[in-house]
Structure formats: structure tokens, C-alpha cells
mmCIF file with all atom_site columns, C-alpha atoms in Angstrom:
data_model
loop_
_atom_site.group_PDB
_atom_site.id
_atom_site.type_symbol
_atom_site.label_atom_id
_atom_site.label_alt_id
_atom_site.label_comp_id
_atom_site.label_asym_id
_atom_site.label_entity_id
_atom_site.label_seq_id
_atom_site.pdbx_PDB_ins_code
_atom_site.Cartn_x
_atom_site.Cartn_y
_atom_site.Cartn_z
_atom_site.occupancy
_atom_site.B_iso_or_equiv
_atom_site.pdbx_formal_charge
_atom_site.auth_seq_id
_atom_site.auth_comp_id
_atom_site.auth_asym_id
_atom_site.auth_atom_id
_atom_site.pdbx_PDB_model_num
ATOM 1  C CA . UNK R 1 1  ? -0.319 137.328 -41.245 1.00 0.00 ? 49  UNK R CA 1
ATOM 2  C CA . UNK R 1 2  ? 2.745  138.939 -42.824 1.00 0.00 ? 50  UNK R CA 1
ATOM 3  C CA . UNK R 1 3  ? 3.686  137.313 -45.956 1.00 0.00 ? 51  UNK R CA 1
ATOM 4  C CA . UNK R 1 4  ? 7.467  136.574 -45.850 1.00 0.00 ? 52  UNK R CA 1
ATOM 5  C CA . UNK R 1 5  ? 9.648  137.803 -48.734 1.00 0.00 ? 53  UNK R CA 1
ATOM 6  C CA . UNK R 1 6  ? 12.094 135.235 -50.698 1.00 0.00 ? 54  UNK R CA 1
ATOM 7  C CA . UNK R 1 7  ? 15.747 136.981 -51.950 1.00 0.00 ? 55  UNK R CA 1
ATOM 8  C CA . UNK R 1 8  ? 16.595 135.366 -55.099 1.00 0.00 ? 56  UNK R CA 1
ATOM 9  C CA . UNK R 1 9  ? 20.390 135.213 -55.197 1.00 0.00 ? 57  UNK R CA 1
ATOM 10 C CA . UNK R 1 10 ? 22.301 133.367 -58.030 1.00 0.00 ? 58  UNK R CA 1
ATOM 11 C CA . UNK R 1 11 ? 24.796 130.944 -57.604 1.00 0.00 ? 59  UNK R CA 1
ATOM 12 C CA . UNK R 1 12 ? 27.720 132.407 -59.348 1.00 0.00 ? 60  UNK R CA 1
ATOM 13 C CA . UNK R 1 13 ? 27.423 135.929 -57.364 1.00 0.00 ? 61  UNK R CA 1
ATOM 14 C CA . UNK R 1 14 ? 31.011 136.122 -56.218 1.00 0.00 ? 62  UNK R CA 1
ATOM 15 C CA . UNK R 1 15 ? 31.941 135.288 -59.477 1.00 0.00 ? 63  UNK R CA 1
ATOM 16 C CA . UNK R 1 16 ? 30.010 138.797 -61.015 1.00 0.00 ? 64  UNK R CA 1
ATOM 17 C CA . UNK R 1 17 ? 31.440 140.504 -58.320 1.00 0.00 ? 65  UNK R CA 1
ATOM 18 C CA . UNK R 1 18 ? 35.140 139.901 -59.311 1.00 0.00 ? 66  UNK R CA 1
ATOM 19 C CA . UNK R 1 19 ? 34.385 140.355 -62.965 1.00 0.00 ? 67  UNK R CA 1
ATOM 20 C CA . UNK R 1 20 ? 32.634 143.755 -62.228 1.00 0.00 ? 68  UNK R CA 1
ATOM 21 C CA . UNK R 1 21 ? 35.911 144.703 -60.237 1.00 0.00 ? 69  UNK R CA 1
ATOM 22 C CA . UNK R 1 22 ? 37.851 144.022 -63.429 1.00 0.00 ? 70  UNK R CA 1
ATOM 23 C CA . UNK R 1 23 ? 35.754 145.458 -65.554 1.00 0.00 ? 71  UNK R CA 1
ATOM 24 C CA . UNK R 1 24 ? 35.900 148.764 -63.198 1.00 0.00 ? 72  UNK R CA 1
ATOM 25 C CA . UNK R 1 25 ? 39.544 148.818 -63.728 1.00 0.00 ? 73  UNK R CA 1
ATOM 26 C CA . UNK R 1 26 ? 39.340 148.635 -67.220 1.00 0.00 ? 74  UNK R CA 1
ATOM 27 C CA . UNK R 1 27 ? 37.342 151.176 -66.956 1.00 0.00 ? 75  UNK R CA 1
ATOM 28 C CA . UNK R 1 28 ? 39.626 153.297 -64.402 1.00 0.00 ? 76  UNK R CA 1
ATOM 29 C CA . UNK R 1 29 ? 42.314 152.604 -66.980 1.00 0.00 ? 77  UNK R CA 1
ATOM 30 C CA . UNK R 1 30 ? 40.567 154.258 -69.867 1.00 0.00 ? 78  UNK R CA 1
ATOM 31 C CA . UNK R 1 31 ? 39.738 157.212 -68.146 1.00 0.00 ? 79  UNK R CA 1
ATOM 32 C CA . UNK R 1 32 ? 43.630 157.325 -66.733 1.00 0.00 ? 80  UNK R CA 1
ATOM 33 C CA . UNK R 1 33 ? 44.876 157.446 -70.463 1.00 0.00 ? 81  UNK R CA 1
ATOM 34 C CA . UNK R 1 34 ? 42.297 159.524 -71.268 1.00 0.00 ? 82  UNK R CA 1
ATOM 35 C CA . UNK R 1 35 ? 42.512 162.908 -73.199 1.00 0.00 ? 83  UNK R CA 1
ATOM 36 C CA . UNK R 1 36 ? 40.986 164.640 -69.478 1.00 0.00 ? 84  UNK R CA 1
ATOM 37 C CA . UNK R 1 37 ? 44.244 163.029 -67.806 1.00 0.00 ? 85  UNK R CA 1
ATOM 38 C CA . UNK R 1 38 ? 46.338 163.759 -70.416 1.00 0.00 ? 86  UNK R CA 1
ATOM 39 C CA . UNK R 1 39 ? 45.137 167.671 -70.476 1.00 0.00 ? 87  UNK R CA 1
ATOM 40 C CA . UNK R 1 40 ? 44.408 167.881 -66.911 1.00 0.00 ? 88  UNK R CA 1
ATOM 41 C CA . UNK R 1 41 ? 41.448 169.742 -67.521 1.00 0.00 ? 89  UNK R CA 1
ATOM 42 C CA . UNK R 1 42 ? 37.699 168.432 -67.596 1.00 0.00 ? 90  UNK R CA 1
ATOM 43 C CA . UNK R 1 43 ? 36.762 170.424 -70.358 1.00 0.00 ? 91  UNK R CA 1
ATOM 44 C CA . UNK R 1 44 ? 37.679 167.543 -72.162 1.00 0.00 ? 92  UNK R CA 1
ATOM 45 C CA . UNK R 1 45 ? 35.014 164.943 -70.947 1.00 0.00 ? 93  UNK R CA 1
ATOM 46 C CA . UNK R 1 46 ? 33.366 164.754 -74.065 1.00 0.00 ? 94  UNK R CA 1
ATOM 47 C CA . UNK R 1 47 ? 36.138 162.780 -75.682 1.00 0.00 ? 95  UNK R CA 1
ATOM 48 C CA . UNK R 1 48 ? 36.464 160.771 -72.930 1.00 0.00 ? 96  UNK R CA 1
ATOM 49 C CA . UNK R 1 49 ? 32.452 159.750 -72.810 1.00 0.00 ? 97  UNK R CA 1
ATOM 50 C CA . UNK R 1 50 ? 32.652 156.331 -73.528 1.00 0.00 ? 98  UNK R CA 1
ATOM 51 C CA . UNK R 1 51 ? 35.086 155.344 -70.501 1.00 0.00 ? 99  UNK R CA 1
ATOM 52 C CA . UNK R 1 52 ? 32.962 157.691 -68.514 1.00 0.00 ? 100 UNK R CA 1
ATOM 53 C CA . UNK R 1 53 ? 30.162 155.731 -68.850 1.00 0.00 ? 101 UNK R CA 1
ATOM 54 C CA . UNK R 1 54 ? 31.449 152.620 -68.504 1.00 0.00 ? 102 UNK R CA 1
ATOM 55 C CA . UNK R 1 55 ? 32.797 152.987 -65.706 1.00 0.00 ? 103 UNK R CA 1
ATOM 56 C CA . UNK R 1 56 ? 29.500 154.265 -64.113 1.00 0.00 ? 104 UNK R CA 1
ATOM 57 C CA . UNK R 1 57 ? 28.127 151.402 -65.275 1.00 0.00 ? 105 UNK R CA 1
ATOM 58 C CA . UNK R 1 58 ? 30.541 149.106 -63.851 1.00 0.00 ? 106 UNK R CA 1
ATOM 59 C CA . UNK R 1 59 ? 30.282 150.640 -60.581 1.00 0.00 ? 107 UNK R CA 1
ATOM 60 C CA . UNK R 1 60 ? 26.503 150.480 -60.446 1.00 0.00 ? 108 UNK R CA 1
ATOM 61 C CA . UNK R 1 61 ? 26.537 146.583 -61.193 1.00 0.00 ? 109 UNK R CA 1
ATOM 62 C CA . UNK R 1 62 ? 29.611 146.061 -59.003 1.00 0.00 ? 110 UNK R CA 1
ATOM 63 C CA . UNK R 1 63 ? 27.438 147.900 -55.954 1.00 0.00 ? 111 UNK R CA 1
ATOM 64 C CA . UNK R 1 64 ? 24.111 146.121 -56.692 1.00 0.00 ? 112 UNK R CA 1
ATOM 65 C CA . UNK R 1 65 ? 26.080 142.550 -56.649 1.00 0.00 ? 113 UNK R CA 1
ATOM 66 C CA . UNK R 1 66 ? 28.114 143.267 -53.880 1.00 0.00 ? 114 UNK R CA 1
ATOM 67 C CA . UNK R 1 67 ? 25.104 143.939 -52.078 1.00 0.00 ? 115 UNK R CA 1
ATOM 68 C CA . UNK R 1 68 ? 23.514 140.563 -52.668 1.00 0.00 ? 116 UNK R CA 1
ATOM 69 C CA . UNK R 1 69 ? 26.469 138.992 -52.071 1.00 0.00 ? 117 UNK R CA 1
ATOM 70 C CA . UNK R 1 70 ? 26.916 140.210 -48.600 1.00 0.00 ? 118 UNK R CA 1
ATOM 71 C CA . UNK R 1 71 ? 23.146 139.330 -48.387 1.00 0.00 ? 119 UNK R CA 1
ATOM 72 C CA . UNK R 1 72 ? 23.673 135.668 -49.189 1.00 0.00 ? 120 UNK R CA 1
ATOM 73 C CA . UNK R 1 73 ? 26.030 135.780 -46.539 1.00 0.00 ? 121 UNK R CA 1
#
């Protein structure tokens, strides 16, 4: 017998979703008044680490939800 496999998805999903897309523009917005925008050179990335990060961050969780959500549906 195959056992079946149960996809926990929580209720508030679409929810996460929008708030990751936020927090990716936040994110976006840092790294657009960063010191790498503002020199036009990415030699510069080190100052502009934090946003950097976040925003990979962001991206990651706003993938990973947006799969579940189109899951649920």
C-alpha cells in the first residue's frame, strides 16, 4: 500500500504572501538608495550587506509561500 502524504498549509497563507511582497520592496528600496546605486559600481556591496540580505531573504520566504499557496489552491 502507498501511504498517502498530508500538506500542512496554514490558514493565513495569502496573508504571508502579501507581507513577504512588501517586505521585498522594502528591501528593493534599500538596495535602490543604496551606496552600489548611488556609485554605480558593485564594488560597493559591502556597505550595502544588510539590504542585500534581506532581500534574499524575503525572496526565499516569498517563493516558499507562494508555492503553498498555489498548492492550497
Amino acid at each position: 500500500m502507498a501511504a498517502t502524504e498530508e500538506i500542512r498549509i496554514s490558514d493565513d497563507i495569502e496573508f504571508r504572501v502579501i507581507a513577504n511582497i512588501f517586505g521585498l520592496m522594502i528591501a528593493s528600496a534599500g538596495l535602490l538608495a543604496g551606496e552600489m546605486m548611488y556609485q554605480h559600481s558593485f564594488d560597493y556591496w559591502m556597505q550595502d550587506s544588510v539590504p542585500i540580505f534581506f532581500a534574499i531573504w524575503m525572496a526565499y520566504r516569498l517563493f516558499k509561500n507562494f508555492l503553498s499557496l498555489m498548492i492550497a489552491y
